[in-house]
PDB file of C-alpha atoms in Angstrom:
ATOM      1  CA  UNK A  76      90.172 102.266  95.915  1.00 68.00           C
ATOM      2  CA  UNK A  77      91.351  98.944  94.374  1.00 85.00           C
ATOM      3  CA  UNK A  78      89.016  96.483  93.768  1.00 93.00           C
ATOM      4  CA  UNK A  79      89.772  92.630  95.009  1.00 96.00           C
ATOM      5  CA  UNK A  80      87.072  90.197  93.760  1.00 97.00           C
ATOM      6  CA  UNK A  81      86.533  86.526  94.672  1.00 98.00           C
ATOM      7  CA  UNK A  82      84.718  83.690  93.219  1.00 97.00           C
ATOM      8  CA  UNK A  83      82.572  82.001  93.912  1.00 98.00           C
ATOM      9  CA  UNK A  84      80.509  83.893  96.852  1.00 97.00           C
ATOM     10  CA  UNK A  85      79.493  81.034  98.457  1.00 97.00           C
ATOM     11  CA  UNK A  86      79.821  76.837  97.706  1.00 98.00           C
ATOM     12  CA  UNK A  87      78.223  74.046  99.226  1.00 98.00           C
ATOM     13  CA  UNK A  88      79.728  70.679  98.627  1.00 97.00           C
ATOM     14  CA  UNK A  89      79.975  66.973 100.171  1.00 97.00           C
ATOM     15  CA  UNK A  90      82.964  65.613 102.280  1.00 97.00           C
ATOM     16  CA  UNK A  91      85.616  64.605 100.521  1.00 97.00           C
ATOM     17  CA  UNK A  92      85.389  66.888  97.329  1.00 97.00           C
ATOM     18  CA  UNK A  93      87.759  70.063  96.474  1.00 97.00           C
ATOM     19  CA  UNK A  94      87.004  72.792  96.260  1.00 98.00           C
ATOM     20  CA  UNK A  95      88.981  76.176  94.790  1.00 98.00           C
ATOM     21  CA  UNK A  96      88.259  79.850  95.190  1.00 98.00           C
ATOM     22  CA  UNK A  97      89.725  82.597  93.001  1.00 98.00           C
ATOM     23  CA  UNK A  98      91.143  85.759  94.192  1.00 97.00           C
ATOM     24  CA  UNK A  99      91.707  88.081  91.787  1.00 96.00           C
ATOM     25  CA  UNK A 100      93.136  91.799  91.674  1.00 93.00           C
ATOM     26  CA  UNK A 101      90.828  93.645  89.231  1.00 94.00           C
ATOM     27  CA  UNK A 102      93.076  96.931  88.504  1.00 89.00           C
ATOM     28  CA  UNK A 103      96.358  96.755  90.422  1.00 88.00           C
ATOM     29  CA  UNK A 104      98.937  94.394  90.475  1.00 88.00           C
ATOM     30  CA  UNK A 105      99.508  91.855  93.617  1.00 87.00           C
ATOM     31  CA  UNK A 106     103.157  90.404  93.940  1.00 84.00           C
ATOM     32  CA  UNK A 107     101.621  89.348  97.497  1.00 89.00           C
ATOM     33  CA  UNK A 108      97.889  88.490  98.672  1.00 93.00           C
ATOM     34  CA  UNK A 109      96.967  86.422 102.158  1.00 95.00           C
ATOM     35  CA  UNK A 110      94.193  84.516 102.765  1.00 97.00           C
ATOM     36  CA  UNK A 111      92.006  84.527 105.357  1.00 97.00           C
ATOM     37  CA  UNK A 112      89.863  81.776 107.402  1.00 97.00           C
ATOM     38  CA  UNK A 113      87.150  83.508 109.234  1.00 97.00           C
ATOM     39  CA  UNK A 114      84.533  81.131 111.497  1.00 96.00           C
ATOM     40  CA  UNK A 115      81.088  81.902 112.982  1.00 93.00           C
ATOM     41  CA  UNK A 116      81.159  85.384 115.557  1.00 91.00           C
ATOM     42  CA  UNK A 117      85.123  85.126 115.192  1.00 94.00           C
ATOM     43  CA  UNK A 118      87.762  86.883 114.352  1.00 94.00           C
ATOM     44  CA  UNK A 119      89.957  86.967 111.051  1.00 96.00           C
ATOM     45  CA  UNK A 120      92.861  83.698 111.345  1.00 96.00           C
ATOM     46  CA  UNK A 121      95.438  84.200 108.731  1.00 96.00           C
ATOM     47  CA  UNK A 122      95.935  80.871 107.084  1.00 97.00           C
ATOM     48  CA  UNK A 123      99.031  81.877 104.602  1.00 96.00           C
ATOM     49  CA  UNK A 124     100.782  84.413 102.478  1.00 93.00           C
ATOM     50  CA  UNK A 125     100.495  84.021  98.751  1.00 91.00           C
ATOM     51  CA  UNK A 126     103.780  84.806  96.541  1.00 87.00           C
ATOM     52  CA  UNK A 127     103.716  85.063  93.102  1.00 86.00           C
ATOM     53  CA  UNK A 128     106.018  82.605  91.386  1.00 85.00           C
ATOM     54  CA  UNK A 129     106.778  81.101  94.177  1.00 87.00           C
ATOM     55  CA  UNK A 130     105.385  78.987  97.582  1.00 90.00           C
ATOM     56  CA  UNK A 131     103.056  80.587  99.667  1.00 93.00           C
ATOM     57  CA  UNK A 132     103.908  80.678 103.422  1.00 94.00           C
ATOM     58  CA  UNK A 133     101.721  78.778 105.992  1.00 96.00           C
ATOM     59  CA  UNK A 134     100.850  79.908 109.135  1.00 95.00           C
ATOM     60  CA  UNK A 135     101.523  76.990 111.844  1.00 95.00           C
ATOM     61  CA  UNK A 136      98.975  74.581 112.259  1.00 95.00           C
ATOM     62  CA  UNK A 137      97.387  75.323 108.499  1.00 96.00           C
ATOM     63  CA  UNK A 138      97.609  72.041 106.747  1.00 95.00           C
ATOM     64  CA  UNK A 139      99.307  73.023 103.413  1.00 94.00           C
ATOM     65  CA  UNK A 140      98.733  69.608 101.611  1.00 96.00           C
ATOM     66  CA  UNK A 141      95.251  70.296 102.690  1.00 97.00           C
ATOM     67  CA  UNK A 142      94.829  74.195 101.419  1.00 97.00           C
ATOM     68  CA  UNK A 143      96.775  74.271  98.147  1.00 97.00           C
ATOM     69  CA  UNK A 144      97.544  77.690  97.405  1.00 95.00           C
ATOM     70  CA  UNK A 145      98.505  79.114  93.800  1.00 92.00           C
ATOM     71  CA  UNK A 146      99.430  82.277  92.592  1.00 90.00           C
ATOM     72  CA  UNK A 147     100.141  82.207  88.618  1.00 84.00           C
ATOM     73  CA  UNK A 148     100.159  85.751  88.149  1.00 90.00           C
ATOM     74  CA  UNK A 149     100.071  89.198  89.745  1.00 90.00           C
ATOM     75  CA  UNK A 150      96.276  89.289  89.197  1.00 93.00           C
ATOM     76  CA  UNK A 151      95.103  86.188  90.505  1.00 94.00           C
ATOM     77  CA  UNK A 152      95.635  83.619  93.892  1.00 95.00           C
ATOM     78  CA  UNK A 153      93.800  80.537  93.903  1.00 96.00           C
ATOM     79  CA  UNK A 154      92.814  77.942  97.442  1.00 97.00           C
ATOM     80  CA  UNK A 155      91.945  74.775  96.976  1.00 98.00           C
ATOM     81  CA  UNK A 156      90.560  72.918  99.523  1.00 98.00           C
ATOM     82  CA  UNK A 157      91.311  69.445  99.154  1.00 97.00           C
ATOM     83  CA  UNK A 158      89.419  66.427 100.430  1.00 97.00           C
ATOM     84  CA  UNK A 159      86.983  69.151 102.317  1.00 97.00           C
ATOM     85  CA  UNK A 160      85.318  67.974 105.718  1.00 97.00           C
ATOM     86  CA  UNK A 161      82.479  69.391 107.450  1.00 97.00           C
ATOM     87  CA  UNK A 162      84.790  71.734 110.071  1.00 96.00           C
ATOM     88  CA  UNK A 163      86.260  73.272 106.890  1.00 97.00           C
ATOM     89  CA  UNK A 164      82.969  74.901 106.664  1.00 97.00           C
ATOM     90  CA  UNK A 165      84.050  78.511 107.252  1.00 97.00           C
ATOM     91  CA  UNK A 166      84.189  82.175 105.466  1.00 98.00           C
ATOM     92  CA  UNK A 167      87.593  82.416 103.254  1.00 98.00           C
ATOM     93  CA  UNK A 168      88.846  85.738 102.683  1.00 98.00           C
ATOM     94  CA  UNK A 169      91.087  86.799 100.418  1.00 97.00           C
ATOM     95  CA  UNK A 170      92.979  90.397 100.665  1.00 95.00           C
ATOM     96  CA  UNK A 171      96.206  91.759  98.109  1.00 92.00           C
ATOM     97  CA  UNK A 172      98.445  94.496  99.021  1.00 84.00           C
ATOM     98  CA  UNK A 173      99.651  96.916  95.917  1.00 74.00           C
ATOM     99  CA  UNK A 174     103.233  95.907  94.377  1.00 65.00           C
ATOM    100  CA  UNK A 175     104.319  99.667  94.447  1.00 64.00           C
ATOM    101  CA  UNK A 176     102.623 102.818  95.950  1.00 61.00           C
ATOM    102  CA  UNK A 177      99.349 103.115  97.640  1.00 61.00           C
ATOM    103  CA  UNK A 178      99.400 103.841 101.508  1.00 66.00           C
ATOM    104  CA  UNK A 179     100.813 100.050 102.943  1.00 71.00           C
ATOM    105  CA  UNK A 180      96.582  99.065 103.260  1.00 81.00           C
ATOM    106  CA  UNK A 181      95.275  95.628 102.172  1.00 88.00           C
ATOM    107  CA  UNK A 182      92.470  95.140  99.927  1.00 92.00           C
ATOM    108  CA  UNK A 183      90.233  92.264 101.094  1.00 96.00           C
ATOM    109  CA  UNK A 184      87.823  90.524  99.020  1.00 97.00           C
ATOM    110  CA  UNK A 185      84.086  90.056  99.625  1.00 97.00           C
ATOM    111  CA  UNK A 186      84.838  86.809 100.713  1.00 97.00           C
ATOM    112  CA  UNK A 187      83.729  82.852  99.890  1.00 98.00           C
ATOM    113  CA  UNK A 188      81.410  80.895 102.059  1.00 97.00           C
ATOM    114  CA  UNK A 189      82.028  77.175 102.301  1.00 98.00           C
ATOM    115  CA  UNK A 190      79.568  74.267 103.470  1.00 98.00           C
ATOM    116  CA  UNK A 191      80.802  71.013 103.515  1.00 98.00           C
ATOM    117  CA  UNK A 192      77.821  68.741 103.849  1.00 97.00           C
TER     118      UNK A 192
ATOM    119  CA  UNK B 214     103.452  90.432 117.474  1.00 61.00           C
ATOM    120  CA  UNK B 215     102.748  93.334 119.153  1.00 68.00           C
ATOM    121  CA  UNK B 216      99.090  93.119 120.944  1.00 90.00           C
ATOM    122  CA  UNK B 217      96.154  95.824 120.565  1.00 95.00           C
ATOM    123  CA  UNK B 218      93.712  95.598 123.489  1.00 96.00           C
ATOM    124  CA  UNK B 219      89.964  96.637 122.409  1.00 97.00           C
ATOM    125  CA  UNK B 220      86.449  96.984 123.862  1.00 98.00           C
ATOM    126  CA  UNK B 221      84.052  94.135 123.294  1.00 97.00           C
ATOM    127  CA  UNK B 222      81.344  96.433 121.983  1.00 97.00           C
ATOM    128  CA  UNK B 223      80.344  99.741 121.691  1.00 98.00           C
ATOM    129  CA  UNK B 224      77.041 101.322 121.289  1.00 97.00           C
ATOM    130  CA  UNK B 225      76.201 104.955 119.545  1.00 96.00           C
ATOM    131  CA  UNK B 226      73.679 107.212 118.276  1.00 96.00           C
ATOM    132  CA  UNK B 227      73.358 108.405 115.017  1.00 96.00           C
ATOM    133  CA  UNK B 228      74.599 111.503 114.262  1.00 96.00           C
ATOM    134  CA  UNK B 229      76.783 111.400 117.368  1.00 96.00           C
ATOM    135  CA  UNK B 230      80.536 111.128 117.020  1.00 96.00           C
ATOM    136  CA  UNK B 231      82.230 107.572 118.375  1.00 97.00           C
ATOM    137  CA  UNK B 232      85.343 107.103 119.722  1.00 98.00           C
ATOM    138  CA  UNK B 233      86.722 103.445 119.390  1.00 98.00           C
ATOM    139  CA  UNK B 234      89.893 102.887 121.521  1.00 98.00           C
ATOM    140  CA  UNK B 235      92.806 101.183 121.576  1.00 98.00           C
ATOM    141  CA  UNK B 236      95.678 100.194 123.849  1.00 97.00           C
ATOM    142  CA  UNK B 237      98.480  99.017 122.304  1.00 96.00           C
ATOM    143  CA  UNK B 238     101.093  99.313 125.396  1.00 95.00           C
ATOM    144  CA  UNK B 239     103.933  97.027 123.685  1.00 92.00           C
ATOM    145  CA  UNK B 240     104.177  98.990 120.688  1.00 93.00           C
ATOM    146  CA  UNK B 241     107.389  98.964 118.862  1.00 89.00           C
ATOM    147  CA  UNK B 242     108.617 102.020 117.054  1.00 88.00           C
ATOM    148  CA  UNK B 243     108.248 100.047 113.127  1.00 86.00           C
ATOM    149  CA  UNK B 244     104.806  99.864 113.871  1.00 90.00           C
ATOM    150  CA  UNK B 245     101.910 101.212 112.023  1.00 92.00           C
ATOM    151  CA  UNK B 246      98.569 101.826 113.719  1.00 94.00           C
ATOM    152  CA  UNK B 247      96.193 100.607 111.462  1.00 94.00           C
ATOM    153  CA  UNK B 248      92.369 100.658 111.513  1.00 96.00           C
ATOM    154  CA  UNK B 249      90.084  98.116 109.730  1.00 96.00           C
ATOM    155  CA  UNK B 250      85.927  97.471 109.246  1.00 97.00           C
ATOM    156  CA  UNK B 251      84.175  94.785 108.644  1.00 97.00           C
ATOM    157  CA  UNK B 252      80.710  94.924 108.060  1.00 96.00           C
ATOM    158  CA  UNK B 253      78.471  91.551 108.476  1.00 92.00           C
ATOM    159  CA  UNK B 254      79.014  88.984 106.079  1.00 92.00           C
ATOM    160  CA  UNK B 255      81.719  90.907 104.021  1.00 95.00           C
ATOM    161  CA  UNK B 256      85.758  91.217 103.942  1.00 96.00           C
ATOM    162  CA  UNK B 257      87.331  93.723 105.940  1.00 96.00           C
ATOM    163  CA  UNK B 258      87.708  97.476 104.463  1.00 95.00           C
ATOM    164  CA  UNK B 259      90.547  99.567 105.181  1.00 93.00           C
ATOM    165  CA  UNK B 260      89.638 102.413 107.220  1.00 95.00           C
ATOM    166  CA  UNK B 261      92.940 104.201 108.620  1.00 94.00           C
ATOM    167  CA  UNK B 262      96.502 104.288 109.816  1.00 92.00           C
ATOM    168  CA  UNK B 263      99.368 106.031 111.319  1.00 93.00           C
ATOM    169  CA  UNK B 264     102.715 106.070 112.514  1.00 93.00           C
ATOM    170  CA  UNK B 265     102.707 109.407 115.249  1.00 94.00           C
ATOM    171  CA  UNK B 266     101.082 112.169 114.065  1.00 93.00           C
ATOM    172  CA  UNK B 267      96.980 112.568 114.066  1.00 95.00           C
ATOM    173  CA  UNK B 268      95.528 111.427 110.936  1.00 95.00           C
ATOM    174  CA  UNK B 269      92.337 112.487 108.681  1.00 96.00           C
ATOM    175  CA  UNK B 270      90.798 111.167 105.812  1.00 93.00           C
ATOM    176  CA  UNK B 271      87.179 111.178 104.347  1.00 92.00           C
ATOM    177  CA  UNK B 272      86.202 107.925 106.691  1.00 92.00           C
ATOM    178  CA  UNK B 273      87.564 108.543 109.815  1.00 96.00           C
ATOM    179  CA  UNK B 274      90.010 110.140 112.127  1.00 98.00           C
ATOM    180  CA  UNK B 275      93.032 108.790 114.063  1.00 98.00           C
ATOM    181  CA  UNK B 276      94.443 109.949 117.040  1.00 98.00           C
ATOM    182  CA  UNK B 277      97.345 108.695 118.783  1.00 97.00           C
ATOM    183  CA  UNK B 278      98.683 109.659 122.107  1.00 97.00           C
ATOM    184  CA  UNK B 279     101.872 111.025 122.673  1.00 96.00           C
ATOM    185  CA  UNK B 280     103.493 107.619 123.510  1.00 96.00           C
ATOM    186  CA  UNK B 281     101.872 105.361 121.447  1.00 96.00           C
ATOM    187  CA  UNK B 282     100.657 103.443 123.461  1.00 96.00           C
ATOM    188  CA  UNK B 283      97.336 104.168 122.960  1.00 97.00           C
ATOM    189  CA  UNK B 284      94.930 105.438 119.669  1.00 98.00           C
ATOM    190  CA  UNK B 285      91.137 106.287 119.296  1.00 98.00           C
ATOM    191  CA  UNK B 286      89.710 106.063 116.052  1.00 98.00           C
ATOM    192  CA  UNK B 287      87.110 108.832 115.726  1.00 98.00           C
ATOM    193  CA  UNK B 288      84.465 108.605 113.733  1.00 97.00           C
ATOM    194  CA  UNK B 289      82.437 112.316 113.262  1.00 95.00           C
ATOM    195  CA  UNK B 290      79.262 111.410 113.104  1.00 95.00           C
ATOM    196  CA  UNK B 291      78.273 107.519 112.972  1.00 96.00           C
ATOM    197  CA  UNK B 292      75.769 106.874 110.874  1.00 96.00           C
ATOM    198  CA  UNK B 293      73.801 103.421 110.493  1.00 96.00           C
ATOM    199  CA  UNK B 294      76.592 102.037 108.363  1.00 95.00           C
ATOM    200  CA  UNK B 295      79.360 102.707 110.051  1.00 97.00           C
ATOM    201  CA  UNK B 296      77.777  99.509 112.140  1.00 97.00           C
ATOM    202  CA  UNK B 297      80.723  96.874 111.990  1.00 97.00           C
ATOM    203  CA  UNK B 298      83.410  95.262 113.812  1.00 98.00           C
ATOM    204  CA  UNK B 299      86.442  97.631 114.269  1.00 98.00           C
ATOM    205  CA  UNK B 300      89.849  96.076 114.577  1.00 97.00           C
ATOM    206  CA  UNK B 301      92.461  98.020 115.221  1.00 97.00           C
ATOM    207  CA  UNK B 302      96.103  96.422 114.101  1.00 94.00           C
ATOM    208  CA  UNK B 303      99.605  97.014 114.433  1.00 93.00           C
ATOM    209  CA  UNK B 304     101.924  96.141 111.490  1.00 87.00           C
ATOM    210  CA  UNK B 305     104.465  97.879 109.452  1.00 78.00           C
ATOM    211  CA  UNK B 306     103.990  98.981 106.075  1.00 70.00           C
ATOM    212  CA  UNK B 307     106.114  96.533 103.736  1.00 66.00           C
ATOM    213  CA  UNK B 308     104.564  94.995 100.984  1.00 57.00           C
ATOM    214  CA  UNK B 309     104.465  91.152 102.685  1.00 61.00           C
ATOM    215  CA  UNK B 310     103.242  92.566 106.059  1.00 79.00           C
ATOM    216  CA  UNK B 311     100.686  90.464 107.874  1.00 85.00           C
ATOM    217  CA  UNK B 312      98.097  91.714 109.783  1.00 90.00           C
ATOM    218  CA  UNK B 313      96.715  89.763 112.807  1.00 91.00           C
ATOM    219  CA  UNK B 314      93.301  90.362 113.668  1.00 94.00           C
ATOM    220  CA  UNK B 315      92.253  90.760 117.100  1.00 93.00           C
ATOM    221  CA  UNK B 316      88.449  90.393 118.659  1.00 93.00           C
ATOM    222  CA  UNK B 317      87.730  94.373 117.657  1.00 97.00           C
ATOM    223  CA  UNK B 318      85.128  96.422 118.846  1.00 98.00           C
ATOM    224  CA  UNK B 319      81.911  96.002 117.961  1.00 98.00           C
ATOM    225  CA  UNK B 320      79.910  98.978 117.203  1.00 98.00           C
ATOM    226  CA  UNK B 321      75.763  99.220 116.879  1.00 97.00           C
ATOM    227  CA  UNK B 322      74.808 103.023 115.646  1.00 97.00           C
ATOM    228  CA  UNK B 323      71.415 103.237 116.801  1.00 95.00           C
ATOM    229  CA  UNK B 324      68.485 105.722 115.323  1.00 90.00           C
TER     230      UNK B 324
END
């Protein structure tokens, strides 16, 4: 199956830094990927849907000033957290669909584990 | 959004098949039944989906009732692995689809 990597695995960091995870597609193309916000024994919260070439769509109440989203290419997405905070500690996920054929699925990403200290 | 209604948890032995269910009574007819896994501390992995017909691939089975409004996702014979969250989703296909993750089922497979 296709392969959808993320870096890093896991950051720790103090308040008030950014921070940015990759998301990269490592042999298919992604005109679309979504990321993912994932907290302690909870379920999956979609945070946005990542375009390339142009703005990613935020789901309501996700800050998008806060979690800059990028998507240069078909191969890569990048979140930045900006100004991070303790209760942005979380698991981000990352997952990219195929731009033609496949079977509709996503591919998610192992995922990035953030600790804001 | 159309809602999917799961079990909290779910318990098995190994070897034994598991059916995971799923009641999805406001289905609408563009959406896909999908099935995903997430094991602990890792991203979700595509498992299975479906329109009407039974399914069948290499993972899992799907099986949907005759109305849609309800699915089991049928795995042969669980093995310690297969331990995970199962969510099952509705969505449709298209390449910008979102999927919206409910509580899923948790499964324990146990020797």
């Amino acid at each position: 199956g296709a392969v959808v990597s993320q870096h890093p695995s896991r950051v720790i960091c103090k308040s008030g830094t950014s921070v940015k995870i990759e998301c990269r597609s490592l042999d298919f193309q992604a005109t679309t990927m979504f990321w993912y916000r994932q907290f302690p024994k909870q379920s999956l919260m979609l945070m946005a849907t990542s375009n390339e070439g142009s703005k990613a769509t935020y789901e309501q109440g996700v800050e998008k000033d806060k979690f800059l989203i990028n998507h240069a290419s078909l191969t890569l997405s990048t979140l930045t957290v900006t100004s991070a905070h303790p209760e942005d500690s979380s698991f981000y996920i990352c997952s990219a669909r195929l731009t033609s054929g496949g079977r509709g699925e996503q591919f998610f990403g192992p995922g990035t584990r953030l600790t804001v200290l | 959004d159309a809602k999917t209604t799961q079990p909290n948890s779910m318990e098995s032995n190994e070897e034994e098949p598991v059916h995971l269910p799923c009641n999805h009574s406001t289905i609408s007819g563009t959406d896909y039944i999908h099935w995903y896994r997430q094991l602990p501390s890792q991203g979700p992995e595509y498992v299975i989906h479906g329109l009407t017909s039974n399914v069948n691939n290499r993972m899992a089975s799907l099986a949907i009732a005759e109305d849609r409004k309800s699915s089991t996702l049928i795995l042969h014979r669980a093995t310690l692995r297969d331990a995970a969250v199962y969510y099952c989703i509705l969505a449709y296909t298209g390449t910008a689809s979102k999927l919206t993750f409910g509580t899923g089922t948790r499964l324990q497979v146990t020797l």
